[in-house]
mmCIF file of C-alpha atoms in Angstrom:
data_model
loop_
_atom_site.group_PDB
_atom_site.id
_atom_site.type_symbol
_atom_site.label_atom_id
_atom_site.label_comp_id
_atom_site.label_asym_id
_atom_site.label_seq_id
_atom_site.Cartn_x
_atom_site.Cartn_y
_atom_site.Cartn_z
ATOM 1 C CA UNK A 1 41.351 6.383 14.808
ATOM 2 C CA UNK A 2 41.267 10.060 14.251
ATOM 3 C CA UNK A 3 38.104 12.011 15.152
ATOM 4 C CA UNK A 4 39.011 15.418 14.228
ATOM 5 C CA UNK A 5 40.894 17.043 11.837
ATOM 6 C CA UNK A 6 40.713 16.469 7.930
ATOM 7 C CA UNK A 7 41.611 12.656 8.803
ATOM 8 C CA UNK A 8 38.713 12.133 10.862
ATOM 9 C CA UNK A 9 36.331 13.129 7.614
ATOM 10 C CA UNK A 10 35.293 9.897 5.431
ATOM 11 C CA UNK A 11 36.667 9.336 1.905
ATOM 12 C CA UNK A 12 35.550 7.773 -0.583
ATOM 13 C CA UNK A 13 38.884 6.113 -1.865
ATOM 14 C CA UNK A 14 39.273 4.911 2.152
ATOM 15 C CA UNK A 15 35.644 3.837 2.468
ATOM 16 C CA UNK A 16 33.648 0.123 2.095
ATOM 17 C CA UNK A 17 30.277 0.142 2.998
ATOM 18 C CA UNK A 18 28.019 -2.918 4.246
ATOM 19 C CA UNK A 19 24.395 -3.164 4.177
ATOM 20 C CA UNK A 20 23.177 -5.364 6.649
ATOM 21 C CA UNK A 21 20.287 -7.472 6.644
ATOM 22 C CA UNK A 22 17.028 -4.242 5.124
ATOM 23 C CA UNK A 23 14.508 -7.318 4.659
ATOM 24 C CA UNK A 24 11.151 -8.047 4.757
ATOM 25 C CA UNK A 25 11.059 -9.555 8.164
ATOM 26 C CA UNK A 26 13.397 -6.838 9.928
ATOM 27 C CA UNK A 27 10.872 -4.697 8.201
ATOM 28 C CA UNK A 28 8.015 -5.834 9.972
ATOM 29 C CA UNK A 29 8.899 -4.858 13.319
ATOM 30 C CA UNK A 30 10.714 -1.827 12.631
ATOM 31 C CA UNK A 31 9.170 1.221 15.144
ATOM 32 C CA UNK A 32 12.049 3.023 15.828
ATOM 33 C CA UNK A 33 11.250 5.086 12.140
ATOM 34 C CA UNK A 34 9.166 5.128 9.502
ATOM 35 C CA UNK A 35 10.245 2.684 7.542
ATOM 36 C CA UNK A 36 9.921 4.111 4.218
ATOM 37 C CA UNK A 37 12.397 6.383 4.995
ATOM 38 C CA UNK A 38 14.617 3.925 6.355
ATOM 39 C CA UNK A 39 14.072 2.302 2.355
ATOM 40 C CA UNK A 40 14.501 5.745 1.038
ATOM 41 C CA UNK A 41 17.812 6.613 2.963
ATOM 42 C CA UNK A 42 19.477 3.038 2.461
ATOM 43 C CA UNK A 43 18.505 3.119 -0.981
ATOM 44 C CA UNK A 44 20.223 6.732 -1.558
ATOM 45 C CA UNK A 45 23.465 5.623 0.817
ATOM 46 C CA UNK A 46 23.611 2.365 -1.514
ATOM 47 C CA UNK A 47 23.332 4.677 -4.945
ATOM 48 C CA UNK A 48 25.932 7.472 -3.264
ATOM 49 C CA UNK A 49 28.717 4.358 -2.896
ATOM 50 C CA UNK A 50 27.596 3.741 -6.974
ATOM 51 C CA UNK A 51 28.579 7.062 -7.589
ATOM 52 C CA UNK A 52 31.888 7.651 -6.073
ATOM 53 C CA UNK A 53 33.115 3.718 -6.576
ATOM 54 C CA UNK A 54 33.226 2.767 -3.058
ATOM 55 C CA UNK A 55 32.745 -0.688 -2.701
ATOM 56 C CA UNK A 56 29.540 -1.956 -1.391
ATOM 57 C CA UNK A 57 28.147 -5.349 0.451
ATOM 58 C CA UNK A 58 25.172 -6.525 0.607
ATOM 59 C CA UNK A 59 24.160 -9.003 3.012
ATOM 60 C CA UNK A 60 20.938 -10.684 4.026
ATOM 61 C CA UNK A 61 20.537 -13.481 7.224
ATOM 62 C CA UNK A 62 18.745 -16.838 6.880
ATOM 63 C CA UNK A 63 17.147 -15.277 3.303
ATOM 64 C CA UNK A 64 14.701 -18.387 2.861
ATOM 65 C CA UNK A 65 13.162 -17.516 6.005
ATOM 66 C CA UNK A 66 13.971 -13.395 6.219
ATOM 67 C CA UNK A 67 12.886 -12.217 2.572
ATOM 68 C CA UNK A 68 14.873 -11.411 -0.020
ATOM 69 C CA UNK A 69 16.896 -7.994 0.284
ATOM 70 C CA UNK A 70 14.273 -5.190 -0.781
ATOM 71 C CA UNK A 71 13.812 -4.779 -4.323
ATOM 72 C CA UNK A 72 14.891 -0.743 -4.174
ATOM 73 C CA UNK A 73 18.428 -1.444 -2.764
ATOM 74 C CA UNK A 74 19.107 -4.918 -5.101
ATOM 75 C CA UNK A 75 18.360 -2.750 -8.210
ATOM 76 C CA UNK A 76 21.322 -0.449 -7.110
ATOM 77 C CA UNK A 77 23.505 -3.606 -7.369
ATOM 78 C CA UNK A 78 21.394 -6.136 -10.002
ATOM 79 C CA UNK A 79 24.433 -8.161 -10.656
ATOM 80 C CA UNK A 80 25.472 -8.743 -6.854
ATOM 81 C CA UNK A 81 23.914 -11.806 -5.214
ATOM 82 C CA UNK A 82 23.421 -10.586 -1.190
ATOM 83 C CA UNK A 83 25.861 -12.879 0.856
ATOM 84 C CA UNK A 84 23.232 -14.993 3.062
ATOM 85 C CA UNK A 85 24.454 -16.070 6.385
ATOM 86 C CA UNK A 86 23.596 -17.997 9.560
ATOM 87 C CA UNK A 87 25.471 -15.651 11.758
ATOM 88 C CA UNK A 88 23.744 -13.018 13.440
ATOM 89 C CA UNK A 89 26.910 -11.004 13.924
ATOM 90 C CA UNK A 90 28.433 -9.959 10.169
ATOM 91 C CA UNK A 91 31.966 -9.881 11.112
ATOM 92 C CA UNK A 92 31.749 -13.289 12.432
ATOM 93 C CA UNK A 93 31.428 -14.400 8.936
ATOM 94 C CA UNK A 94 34.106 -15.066 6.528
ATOM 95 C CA UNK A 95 32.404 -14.450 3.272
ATOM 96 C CA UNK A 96 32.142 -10.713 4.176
ATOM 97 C CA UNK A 97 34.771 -10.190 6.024
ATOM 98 C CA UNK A 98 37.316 -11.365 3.740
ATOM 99 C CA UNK A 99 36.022 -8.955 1.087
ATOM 100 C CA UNK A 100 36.732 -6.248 3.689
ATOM 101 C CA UNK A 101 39.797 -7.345 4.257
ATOM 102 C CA UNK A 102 40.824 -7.841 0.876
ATOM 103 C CA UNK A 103 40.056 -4.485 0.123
ATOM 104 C CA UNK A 104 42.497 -2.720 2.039
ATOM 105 C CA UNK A 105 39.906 0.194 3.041
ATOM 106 C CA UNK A 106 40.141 1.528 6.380
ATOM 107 C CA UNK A 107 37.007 3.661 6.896
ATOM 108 C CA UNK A 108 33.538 1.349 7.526
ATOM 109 C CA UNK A 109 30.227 2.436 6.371
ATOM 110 C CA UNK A 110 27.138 0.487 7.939
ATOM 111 C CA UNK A 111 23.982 0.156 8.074
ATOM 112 C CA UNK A 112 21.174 -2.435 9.246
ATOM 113 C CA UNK A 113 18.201 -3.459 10.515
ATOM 114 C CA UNK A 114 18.208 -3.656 13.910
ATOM 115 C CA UNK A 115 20.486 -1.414 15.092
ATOM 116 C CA UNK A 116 20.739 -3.226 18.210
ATOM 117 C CA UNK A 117 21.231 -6.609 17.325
ATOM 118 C CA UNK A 118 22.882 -6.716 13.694
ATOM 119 C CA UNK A 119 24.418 -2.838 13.629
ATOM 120 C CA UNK A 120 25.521 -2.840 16.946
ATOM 121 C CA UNK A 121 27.593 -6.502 16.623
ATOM 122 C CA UNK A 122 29.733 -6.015 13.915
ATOM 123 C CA UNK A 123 30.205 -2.451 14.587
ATOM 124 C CA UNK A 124 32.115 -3.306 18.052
ATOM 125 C CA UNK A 125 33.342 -6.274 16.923
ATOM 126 C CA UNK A 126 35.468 -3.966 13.575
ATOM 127 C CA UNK A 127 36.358 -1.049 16.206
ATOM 128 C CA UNK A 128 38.336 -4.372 17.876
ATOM 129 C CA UNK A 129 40.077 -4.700 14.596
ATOM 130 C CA UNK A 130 41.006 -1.246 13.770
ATOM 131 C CA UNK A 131 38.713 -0.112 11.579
ATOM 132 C CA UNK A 132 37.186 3.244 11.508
ATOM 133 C CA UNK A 133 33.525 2.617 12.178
ATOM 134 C CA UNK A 134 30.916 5.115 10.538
ATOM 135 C CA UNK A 135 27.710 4.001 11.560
ATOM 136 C CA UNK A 136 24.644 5.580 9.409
ATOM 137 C CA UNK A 137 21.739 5.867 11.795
ATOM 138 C CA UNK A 138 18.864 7.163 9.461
ATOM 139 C CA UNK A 139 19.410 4.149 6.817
ATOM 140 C CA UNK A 140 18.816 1.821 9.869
ATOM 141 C CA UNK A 141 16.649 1.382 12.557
ATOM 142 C CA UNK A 142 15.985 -0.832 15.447
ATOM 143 C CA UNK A 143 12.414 -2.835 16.873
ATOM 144 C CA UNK A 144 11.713 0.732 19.264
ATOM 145 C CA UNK A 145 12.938 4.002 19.431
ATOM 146 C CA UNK A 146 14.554 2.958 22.622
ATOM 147 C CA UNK A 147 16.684 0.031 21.032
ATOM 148 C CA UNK A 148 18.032 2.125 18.510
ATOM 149 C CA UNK A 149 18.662 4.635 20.672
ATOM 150 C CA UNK A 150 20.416 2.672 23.494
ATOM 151 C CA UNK A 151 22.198 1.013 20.477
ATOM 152 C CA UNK A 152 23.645 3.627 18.850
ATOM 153 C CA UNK A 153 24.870 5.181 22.536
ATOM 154 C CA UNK A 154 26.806 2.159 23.484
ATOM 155 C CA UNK A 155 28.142 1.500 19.797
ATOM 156 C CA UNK A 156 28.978 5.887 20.447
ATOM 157 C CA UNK A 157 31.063 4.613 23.599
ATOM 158 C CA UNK A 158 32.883 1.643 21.757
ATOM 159 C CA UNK A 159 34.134 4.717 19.189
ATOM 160 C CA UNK A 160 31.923 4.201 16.489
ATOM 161 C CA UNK A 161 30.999 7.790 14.388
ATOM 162 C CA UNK A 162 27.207 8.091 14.109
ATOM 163 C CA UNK A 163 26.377 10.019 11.006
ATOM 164 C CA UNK A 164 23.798 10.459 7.997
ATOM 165 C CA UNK A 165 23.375 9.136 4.921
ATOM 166 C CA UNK A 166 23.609 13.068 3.207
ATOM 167 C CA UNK A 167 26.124 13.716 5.397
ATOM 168 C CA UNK A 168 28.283 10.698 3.821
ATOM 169 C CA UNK A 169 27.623 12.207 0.481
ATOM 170 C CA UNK A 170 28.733 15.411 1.245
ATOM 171 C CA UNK A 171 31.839 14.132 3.080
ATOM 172 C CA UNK A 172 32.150 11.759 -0.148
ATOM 173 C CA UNK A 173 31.851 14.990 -2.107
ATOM 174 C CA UNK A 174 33.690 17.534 -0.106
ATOM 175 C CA UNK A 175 34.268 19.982 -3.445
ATOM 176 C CA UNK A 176 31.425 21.013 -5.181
ATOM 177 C CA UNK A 177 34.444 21.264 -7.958
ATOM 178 C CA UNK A 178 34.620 18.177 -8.664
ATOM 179 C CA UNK A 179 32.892 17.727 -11.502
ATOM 180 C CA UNK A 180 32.838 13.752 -11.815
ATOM 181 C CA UNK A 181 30.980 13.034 -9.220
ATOM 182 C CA UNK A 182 28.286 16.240 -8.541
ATOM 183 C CA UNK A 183 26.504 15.467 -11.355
ATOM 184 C CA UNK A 184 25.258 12.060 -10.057
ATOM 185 C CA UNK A 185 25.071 13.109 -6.528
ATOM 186 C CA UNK A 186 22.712 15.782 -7.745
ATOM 187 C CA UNK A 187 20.676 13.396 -9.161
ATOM 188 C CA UNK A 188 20.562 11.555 -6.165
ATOM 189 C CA UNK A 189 18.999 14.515 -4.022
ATOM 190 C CA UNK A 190 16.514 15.255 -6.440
ATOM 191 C CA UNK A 191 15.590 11.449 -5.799
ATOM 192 C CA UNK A 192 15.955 10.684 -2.404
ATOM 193 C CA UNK A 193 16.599 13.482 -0.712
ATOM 194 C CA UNK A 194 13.080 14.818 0.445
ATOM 195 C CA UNK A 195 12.664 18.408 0.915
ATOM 196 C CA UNK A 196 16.099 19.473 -0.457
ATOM 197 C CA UNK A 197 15.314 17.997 -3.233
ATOM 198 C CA UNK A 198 12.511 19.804 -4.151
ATOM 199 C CA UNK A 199 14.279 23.086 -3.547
ATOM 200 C CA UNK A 200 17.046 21.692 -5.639
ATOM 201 C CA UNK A 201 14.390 20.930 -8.797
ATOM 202 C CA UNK A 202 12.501 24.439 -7.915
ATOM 203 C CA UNK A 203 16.567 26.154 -8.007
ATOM 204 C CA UNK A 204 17.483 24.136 -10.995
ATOM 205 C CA UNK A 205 13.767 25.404 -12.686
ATOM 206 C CA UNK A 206 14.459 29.023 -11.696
ATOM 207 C CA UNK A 207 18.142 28.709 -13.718
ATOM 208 C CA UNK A 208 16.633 27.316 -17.103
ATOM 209 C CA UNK A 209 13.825 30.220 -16.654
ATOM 210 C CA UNK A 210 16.996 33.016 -16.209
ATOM 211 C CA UNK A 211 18.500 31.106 -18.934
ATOM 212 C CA UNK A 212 15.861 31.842 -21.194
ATOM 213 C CA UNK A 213 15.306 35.008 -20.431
ATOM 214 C CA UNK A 214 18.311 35.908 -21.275
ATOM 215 C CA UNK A 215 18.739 34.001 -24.550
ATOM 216 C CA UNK A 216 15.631 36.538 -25.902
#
């Protein structure tokens, strides 16, 4: 798979993303980050793939037992059921990886909770398959900084691409030209993207105030 070059950038017409298992009980013993930014970042990766019409997944594990998916990333997708499964590994299960499959897309977008177990598995197990594997560390975390750490090295020496949830929108984006899609992305930012998008609200406040200035 190419790492540099244009070809080595994601695209969104390329790109499926999967959303592994952000649930209560993963939740609970999440240290690796504070995990309401880990709800914050999946939450704007999930409403990114919404905007650009990149096919999204959600799956939970065991969801009678685990929690239900968190309410923030489910109202991205209200009409898609999570796909529960028994598997601990995601691309040992049919259900998703058919979809995948079907799909015809190339470039794979993960995320989970924990990076070390339910990340890391299907993330070597795809690079096996061929598929480009962009894994996005900030909208998933692991039981100690360690674990997601160690994870994310040894997923780094398999070939997977480590990368950001804003730095899949702007890749995503890639021309502030096009038109279709800034609008929403912008909207994004202001919503989940922390200090940027404060300076994007105070930039967007300082335009209306030249504006009418100058309309006087």
């Amino acid at each position: 798979m190419p790492k540099t070059g244009l070809p080595g950038l994601l695209r969104p017409e390329d790109s499926i993303v999967v959303l592994i298992d952000h649930q209560p009980y993963q939740f609970a013993n999440l240290h690796s980050h504070e995990p309401t930014m880990v709800v914050n970042n999946v939450v704007g990766l999930a409403k990114t793939a919404k905007v650009f019409n990149v096919p999204t997944i959600l799956t939970t594990v065991i969801e009678e037992r685990g929690g239900y998916l968190i309410k923030g990333l489910q109202d991205v997708f209200p009409e898609q059921k999570p796909i529960d499964r028994t598997f601990i590994n995601t691309w040992e299960d049919p259900k998703v990886t058919d979809i995948v499959k079907k799909s015809g897309r190339k470039q794979l977008v993960l995320a989970a909770l924990w990076t070390e177990i339910c990340l890391a598995m299907p993330a070597i197990h795809a690079l096996g398959e061929g598929y480009e594997v962009f894994i996005v560390t900030d909208a998933s975390g692991g039981v100690s900084l360690e674990a997601h750490d160690m994870a994310v090295r040894r997923m780094v020496q398999a070939g997977a691409v480590p990368i950001t949830w804003t730095a899949v929108l702007a890749e995503w984006q890639r021309d502030w030209a096009r038109e279709e899609t800034a609008a929403g992305i912008s909207s994004i930012v202001l919503e989940h993207g922390g200090a940027s998008g404060v300076a994007l609200a105070w930039e967007m406040q300082l335009l209306a105030t030249a504006a009418r200035g100058a309309s006087k």
